[in-house]
Tab-separated table of N, CA, C and O in Angstrom:
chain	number	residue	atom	x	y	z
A	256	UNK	N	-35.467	-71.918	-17.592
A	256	UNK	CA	-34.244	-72.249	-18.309
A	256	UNK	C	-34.511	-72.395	-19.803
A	256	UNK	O	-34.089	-71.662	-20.698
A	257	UNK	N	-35.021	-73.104	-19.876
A	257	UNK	CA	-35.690	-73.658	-21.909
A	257	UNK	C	-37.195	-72.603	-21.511
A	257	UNK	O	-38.070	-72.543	-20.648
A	258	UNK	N	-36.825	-71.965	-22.634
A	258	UNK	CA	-38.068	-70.951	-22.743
A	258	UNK	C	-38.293	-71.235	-24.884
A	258	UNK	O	-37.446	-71.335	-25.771
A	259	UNK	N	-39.339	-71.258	-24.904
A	259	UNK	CA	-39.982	-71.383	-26.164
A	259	UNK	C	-40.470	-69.941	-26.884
A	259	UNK	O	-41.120	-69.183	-26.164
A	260	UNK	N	-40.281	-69.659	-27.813
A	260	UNK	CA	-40.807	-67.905	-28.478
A	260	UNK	C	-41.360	-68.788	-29.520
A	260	UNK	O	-40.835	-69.775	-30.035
A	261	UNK	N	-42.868	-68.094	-29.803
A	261	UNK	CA	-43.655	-67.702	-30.850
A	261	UNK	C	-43.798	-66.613	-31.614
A	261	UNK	O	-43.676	-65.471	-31.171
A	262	UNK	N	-44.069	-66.898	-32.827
A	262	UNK	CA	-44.464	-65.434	-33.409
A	262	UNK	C	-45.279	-66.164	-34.863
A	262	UNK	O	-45.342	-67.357	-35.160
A	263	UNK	N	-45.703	-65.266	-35.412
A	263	UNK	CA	-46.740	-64.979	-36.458
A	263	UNK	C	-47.783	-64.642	-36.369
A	263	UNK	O	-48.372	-64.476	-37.437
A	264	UNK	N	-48.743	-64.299	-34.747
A	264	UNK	CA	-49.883	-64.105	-34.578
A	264	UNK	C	-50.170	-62.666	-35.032
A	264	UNK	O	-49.260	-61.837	-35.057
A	265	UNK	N	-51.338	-62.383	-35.366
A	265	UNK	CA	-51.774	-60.961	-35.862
A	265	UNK	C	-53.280	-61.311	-36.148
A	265	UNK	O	-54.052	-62.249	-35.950
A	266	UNK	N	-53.290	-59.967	-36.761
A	266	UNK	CA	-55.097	-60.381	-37.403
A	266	UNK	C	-55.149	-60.797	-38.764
A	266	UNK	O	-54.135	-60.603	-39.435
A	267	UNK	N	-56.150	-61.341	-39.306
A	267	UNK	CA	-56.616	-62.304	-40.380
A	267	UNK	C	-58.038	-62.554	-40.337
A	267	UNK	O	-58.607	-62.958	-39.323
A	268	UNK	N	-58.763	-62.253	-41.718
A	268	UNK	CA	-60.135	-62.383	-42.681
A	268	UNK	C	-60.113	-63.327	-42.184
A	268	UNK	O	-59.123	-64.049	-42.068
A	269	UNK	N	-61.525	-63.596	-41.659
A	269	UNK	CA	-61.966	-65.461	-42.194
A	269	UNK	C	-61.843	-65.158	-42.931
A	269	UNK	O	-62.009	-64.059	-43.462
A	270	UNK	N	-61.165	-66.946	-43.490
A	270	UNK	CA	-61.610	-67.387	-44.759
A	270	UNK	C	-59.717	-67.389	-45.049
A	270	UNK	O	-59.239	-67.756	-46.123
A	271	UNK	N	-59.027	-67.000	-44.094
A	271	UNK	CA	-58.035	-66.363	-44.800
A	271	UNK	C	-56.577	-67.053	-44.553
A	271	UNK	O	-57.011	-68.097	-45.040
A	272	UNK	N	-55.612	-67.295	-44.319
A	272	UNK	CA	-54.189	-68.077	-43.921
A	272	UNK	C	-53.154	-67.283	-42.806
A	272	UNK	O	-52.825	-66.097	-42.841
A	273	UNK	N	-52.859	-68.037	-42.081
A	273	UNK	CA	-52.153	-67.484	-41.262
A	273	UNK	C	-50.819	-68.505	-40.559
A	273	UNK	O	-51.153	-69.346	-39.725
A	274	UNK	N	-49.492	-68.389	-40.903
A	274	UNK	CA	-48.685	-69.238	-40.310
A	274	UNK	C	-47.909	-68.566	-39.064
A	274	UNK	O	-47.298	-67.498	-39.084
A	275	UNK	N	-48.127	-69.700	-37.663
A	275	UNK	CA	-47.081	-69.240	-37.109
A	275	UNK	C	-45.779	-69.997	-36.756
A	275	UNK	O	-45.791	-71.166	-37.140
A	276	UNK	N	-44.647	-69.593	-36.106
A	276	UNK	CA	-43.638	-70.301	-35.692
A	276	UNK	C	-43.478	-70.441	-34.666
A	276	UNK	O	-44.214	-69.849	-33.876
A	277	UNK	N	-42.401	-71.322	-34.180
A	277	UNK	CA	-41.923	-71.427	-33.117
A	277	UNK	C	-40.666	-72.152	-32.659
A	277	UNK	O	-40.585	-73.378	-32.735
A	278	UNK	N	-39.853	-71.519	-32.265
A	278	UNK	CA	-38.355	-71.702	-32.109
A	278	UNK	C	-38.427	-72.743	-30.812
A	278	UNK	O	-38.696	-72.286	-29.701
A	279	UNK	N	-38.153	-74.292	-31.020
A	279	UNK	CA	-37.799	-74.992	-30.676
A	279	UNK	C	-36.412	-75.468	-29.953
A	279	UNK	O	-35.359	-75.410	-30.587
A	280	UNK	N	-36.449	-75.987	-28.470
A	280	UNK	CA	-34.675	-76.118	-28.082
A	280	UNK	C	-34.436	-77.336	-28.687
A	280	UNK	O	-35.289	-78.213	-28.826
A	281	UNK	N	-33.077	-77.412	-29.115
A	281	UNK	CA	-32.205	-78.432	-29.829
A	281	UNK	C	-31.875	-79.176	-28.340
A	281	UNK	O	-31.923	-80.402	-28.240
A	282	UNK	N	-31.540	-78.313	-27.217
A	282	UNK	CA	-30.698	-78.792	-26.886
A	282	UNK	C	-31.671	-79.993	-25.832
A	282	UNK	O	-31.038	-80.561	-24.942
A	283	UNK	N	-32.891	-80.255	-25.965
A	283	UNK	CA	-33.707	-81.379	-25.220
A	283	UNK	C	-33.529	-82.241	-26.020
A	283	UNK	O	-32.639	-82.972	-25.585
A	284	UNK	N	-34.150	-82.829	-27.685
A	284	UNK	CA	-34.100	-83.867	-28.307
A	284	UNK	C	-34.565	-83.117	-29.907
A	284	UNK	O	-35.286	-82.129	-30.044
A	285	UNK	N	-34.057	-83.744	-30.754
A	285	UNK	CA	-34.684	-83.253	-31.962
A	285	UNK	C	-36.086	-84.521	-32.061
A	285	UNK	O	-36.974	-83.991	-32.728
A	286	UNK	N	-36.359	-85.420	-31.784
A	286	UNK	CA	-37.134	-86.814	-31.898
A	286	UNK	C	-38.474	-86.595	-30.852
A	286	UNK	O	-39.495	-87.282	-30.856
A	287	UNK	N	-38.124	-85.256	-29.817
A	287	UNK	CA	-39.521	-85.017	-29.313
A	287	UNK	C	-40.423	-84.049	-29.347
A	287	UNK	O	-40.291	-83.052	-30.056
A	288	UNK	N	-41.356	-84.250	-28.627
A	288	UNK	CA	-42.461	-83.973	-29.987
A	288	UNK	C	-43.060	-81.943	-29.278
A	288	UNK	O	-42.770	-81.476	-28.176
A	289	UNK	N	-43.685	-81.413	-30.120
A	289	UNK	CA	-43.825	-80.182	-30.103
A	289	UNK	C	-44.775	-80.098	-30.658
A	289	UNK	O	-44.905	-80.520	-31.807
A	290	UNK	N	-46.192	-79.222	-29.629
A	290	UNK	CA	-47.581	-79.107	-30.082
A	290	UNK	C	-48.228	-77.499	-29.729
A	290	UNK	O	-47.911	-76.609	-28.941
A	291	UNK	N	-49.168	-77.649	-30.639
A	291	UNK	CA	-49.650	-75.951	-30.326
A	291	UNK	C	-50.937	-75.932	-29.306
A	291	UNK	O	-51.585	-76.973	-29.405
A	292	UNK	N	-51.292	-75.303	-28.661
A	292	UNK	CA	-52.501	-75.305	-28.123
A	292	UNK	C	-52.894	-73.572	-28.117
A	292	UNK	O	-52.213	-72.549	-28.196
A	293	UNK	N	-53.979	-73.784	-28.015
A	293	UNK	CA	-54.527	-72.011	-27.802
A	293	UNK	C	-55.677	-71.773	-26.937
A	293	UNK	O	-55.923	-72.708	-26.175
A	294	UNK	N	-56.239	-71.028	-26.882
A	294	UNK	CA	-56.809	-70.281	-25.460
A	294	UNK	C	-58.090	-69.051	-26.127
A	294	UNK	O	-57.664	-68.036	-26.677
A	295	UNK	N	-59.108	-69.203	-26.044
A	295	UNK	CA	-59.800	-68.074	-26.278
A	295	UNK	C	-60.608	-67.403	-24.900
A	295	UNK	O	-61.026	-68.047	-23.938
A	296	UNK	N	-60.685	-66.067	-25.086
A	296	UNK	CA	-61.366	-65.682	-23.374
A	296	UNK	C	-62.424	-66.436	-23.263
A	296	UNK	O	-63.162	-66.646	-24.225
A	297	UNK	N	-62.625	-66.934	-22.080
A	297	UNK	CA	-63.767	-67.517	-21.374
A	297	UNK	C	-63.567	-68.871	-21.713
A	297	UNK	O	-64.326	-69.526	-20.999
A	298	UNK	N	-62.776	-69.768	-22.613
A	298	UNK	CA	-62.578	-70.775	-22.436
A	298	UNK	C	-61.936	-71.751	-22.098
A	298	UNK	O	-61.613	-71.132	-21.083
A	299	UNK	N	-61.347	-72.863	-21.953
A	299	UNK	CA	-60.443	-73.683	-21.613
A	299	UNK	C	-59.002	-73.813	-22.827
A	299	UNK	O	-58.969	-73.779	-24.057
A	300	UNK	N	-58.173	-73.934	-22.011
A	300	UNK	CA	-57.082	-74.268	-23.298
A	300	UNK	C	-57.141	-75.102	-24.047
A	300	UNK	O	-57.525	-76.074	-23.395
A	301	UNK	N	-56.969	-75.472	-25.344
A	301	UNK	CA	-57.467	-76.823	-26.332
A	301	UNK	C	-56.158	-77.307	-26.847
A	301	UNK	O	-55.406	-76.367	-27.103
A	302	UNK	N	-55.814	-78.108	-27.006
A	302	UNK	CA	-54.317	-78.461	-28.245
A	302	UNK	C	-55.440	-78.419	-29.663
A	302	UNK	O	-56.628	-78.589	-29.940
A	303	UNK	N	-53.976	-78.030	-30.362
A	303	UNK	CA	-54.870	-77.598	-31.826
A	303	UNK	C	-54.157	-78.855	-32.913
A	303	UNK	O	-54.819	-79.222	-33.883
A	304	UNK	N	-52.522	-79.562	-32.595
A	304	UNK	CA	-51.948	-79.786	-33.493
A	304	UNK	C	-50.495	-80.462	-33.013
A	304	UNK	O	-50.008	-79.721	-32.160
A	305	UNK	N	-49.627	-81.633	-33.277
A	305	UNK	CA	-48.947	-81.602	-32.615
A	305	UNK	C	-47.797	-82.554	-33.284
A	305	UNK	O	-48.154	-83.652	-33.712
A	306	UNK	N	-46.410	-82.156	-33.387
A	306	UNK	CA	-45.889	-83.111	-34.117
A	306	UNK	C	-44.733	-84.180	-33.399
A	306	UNK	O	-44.172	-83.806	-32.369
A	307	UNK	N	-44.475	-85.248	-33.872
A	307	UNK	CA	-43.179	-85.994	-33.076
A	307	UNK	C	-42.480	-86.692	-34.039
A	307	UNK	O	-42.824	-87.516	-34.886
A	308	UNK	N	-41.178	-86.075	-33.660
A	308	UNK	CA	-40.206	-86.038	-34.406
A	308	UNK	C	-40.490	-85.094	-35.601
A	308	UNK	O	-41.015	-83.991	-35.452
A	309	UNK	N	-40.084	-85.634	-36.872
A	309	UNK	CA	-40.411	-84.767	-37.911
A	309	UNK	C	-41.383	-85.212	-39.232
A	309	UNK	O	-41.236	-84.580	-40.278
A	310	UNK	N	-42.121	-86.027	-39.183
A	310	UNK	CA	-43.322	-86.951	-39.875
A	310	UNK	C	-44.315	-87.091	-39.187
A	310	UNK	O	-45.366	-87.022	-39.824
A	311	UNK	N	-44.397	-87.251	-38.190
A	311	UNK	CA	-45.985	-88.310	-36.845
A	311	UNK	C	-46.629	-86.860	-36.620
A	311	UNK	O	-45.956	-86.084	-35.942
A	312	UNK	N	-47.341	-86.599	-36.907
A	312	UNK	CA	-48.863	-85.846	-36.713
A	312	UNK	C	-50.172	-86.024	-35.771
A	312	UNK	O	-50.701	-87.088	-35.449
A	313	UNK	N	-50.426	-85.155	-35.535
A	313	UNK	CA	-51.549	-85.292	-34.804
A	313	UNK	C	-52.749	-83.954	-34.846
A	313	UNK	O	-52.351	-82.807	-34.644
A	314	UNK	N	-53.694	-84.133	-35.025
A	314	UNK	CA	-54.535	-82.666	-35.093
A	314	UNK	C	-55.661	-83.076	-34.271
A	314	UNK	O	-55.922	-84.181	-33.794
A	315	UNK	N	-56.477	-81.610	-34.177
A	315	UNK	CA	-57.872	-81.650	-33.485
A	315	UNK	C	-58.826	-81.611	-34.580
A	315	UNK	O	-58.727	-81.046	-35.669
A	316	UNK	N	-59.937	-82.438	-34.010
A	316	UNK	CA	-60.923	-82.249	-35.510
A	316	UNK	C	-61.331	-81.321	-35.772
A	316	UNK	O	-62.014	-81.322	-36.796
A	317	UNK	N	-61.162	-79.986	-35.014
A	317	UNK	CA	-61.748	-78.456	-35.510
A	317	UNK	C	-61.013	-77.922	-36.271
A	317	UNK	O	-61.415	-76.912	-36.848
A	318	UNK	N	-59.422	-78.534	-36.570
A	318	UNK	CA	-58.927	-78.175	-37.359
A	318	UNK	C	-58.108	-79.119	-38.224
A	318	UNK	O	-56.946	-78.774	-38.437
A	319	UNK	N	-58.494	-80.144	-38.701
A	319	UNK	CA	-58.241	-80.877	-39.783
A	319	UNK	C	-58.886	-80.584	-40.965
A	319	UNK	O	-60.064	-80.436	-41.288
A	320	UNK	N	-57.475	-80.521	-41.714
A	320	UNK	CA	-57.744	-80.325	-43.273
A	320	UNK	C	-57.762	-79.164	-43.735
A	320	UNK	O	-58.213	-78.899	-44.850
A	321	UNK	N	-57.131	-78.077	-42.702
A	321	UNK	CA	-57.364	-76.873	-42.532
A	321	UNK	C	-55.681	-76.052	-42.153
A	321	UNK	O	-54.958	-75.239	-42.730
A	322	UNK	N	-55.643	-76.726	-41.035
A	322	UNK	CA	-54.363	-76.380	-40.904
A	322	UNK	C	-52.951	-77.526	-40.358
A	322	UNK	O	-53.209	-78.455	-39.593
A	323	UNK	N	-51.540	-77.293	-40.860
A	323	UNK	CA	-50.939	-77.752	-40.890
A	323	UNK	C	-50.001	-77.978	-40.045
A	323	UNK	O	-49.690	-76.805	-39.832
A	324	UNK	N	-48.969	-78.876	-39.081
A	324	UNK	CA	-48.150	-78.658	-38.870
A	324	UNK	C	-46.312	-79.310	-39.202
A	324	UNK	O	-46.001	-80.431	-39.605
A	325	UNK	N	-45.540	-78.335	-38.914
A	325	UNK	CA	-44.286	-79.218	-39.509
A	325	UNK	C	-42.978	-78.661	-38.938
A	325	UNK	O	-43.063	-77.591	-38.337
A	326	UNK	N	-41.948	-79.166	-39.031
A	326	UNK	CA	-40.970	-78.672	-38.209
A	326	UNK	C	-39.697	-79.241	-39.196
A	326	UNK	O	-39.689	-80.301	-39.821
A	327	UNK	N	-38.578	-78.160	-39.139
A	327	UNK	CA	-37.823	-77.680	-40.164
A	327	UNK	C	-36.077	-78.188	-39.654
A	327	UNK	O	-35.260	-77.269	-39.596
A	328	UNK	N	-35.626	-79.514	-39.335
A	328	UNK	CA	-34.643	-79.860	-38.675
A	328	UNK	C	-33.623	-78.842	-38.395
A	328	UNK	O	-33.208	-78.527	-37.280
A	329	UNK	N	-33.186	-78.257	-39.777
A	329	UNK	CA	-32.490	-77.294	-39.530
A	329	UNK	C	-32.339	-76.151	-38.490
A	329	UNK	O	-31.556	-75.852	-37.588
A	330	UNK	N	-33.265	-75.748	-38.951
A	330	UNK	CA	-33.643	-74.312	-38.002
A	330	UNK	C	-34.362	-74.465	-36.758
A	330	UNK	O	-34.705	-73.533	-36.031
A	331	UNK	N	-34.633	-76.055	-36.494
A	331	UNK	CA	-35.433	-76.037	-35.215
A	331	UNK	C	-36.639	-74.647	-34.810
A	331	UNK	O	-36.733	-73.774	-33.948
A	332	UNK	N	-37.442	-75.121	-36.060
A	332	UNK	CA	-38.813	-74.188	-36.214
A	332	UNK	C	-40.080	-74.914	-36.546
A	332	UNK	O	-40.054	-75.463	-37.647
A	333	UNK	N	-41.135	-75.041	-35.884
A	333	UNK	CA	-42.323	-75.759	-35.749
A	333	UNK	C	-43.140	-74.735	-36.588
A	333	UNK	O	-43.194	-73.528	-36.350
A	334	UNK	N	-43.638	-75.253	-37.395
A	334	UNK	CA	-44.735	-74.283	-37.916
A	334	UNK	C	-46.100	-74.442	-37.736
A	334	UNK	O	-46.370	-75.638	-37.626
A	335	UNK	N	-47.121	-73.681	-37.658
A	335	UNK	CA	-48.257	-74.192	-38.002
A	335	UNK	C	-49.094	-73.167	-38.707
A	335	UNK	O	-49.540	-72.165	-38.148
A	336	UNK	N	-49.339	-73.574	-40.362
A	336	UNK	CA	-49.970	-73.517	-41.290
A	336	UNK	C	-50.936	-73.259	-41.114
A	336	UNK	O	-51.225	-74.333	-40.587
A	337	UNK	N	-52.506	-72.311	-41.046
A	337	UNK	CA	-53.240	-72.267	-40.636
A	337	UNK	C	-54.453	-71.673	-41.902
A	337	UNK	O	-54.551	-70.472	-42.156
A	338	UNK	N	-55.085	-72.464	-42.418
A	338	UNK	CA	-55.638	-71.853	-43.594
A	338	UNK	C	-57.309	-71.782	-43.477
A	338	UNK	O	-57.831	-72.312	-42.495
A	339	UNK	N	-58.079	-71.174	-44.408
A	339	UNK	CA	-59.353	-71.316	-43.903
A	339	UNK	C	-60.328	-71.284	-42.623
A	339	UNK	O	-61.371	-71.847	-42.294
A	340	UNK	N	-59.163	-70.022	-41.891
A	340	UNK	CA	-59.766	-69.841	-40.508
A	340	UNK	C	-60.917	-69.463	-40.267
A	340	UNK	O	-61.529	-68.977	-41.219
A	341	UNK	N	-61.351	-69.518	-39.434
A	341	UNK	CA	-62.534	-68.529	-38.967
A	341	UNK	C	-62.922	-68.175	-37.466
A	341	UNK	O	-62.289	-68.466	-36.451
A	342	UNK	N	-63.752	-67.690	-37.542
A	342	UNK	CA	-63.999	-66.952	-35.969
A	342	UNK	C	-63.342	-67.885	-34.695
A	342	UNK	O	-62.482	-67.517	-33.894
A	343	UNK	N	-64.038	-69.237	-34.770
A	343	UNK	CA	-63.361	-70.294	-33.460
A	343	UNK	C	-62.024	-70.496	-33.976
A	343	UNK	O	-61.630	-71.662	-33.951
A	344	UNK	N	-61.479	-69.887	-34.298
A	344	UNK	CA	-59.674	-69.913	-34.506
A	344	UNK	C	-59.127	-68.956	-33.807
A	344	UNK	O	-57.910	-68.987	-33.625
A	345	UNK	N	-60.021	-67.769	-33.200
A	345	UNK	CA	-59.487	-66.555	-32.743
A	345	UNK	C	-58.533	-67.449	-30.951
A	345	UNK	O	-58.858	-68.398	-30.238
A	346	UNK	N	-57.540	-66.630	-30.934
A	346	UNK	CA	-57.424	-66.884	-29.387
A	346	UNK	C	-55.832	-67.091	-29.666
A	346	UNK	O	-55.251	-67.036	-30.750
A	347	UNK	N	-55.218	-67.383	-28.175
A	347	UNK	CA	-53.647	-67.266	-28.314
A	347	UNK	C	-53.397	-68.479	-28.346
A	347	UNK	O	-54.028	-69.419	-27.862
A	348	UNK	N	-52.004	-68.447	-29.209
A	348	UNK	CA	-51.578	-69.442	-29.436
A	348	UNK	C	-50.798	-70.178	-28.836
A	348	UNK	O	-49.857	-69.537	-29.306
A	349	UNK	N	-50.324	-70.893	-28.262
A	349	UNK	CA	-48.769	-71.597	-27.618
A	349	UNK	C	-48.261	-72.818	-28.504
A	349	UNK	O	-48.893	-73.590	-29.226
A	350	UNK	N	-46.937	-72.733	-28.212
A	350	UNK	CA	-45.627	-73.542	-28.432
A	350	UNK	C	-45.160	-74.379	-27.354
A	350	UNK	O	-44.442	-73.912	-26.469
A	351	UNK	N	-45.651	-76.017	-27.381
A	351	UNK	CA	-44.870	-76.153	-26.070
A	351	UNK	C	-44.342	-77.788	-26.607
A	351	UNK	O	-45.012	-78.346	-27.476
A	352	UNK	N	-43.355	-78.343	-26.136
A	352	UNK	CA	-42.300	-78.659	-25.981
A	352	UNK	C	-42.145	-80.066	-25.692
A	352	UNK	O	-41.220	-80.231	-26.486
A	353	UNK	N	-42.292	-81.059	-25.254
A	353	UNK	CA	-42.079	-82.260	-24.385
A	353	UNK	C	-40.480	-82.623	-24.346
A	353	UNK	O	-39.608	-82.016	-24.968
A	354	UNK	N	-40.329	-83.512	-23.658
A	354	UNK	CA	-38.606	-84.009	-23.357
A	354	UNK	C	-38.270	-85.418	-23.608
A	354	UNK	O	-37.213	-85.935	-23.247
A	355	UNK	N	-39.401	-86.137	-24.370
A	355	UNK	CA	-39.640	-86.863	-24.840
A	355	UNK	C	-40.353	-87.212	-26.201
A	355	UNK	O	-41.290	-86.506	-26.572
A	356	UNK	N	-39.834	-88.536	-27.127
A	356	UNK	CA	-41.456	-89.078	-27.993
A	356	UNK	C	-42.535	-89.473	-27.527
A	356	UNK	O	-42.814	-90.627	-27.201
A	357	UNK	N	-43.206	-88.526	-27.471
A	357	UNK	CA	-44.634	-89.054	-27.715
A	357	UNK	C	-45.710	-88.440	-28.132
A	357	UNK	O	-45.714	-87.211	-28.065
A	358	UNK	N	-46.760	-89.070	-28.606
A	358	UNK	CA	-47.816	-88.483	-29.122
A	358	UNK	C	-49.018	-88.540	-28.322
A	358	UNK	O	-49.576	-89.566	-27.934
A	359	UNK	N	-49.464	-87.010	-28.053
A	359	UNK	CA	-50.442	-87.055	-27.079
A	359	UNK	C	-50.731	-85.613	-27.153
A	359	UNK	O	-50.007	-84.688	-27.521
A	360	UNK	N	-51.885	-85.620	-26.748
A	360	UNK	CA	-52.556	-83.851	-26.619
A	360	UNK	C	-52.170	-83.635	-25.169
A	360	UNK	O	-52.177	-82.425	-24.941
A	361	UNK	N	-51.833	-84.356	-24.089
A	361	UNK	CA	-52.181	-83.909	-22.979
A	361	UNK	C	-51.107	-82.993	-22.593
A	361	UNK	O	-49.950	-83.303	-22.876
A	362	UNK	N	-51.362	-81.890	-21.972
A	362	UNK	CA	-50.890	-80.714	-21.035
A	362	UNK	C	-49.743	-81.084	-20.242
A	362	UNK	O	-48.880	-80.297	-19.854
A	363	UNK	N	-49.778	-82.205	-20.043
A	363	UNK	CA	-49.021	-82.601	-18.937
A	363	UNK	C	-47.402	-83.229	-19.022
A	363	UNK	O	-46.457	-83.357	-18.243
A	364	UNK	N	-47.740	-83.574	-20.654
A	364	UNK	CA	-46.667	-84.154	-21.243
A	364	UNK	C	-45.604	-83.036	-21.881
A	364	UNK	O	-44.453	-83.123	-22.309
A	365	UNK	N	-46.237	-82.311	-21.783
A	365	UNK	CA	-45.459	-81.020	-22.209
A	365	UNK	C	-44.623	-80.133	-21.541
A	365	UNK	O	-45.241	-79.159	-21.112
A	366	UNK	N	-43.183	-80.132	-21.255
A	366	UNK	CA	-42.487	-79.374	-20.430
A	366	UNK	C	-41.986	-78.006	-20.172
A	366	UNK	O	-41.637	-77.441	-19.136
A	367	UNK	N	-42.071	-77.513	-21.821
A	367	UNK	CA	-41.414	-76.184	-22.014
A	367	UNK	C	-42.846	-75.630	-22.532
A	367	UNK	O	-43.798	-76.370	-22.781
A	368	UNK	N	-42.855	-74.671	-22.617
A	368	UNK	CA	-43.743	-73.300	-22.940
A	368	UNK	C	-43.038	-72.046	-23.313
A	368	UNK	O	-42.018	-71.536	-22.847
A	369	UNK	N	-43.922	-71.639	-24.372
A	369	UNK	CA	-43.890	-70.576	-25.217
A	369	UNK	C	-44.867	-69.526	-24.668
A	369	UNK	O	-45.972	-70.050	-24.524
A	370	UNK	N	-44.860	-68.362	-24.346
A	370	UNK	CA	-45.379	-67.197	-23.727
A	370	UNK	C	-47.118	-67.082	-24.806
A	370	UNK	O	-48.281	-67.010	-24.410
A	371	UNK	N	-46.764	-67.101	-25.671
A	371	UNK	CA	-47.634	-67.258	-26.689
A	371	UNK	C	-47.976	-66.438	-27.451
A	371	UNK	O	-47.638	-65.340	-27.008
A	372	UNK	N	-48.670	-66.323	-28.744
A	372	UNK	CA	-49.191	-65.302	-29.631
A	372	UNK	C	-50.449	-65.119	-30.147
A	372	UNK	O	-51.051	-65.942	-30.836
A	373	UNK	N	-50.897	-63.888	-29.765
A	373	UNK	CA	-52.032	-63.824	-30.368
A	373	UNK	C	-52.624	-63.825	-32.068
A	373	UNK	O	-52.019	-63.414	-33.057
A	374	UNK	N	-53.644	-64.275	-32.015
A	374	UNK	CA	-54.273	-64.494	-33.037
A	374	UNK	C	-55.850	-64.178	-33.566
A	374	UNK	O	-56.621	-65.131	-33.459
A	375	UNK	N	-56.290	-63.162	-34.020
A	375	UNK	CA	-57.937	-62.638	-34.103
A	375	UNK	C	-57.926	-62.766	-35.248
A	375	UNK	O	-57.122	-62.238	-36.016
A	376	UNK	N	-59.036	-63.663	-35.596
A	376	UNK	CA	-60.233	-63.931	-36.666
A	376	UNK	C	-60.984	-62.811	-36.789
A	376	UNK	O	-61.584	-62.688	-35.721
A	377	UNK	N	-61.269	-61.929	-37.525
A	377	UNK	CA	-62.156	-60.626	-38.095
A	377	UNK	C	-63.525	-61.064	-39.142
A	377	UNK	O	-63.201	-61.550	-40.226
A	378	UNK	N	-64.957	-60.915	-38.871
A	378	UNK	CA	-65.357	-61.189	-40.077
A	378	UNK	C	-65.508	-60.028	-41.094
A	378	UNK	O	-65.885	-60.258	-42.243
């Protein structure tokens, strides 16, 4: 029913910036929270970044200070800013959702999903 779309994934230099989006439903809560996680072959899924409401933050330390996230009331669009990538950045991305506030990395808290987008780091 609530389906999530991503986009901005492509290829990108280390070293280099890459933002993607993600179209958020209005119609669950604007106050809950929406996080990215990604996936590289052979490994486990990680959360990368995650926001609640439109201020409260949360990141992974592989990518603090590096990349950003933020979400645009209007347009109900999550972004994430992604600068100074490099190789362990490669992998797909997801958009997913909760039906609630809260702040948390876990998988579980998350209801909706985004199909996801890819993303390759090149050196």
């Amino acid at each position: 029913q609530v389906k999530l779309v991503e986009s901005g994934g492509g290829s990108v230099q280390a070293g280099g910036s890459l933002e993607l989006s993600c179209v958020v439903s209005r119609s669950i809560c604007s106050q809950c929270s929406v996080a990215w996680f990604r996936q590289a072959p052979g490994k486990e899924r990680e959360a990368v970044a995650m926001i609640a409401g439109f201020t409260t933050t949360m990141y992974a330390d592989s990518v603090k200070g590096r990349f950003t996230i933020s979400k645009d009331k209007t347009t109900n669009i999550v972004s994430l800013q992604m600068n100074s990538v490099d190789a362990g950045d490669t992998g797909r991305y997801y958009c997913a959702q909760s039906d609630a506030w809260v702040l948390s990395f876990l998988e579980s808290e998350y209801k909706y999903w985004g199909q996801g987008t890819q993303v390759t780091v090149s050196s």
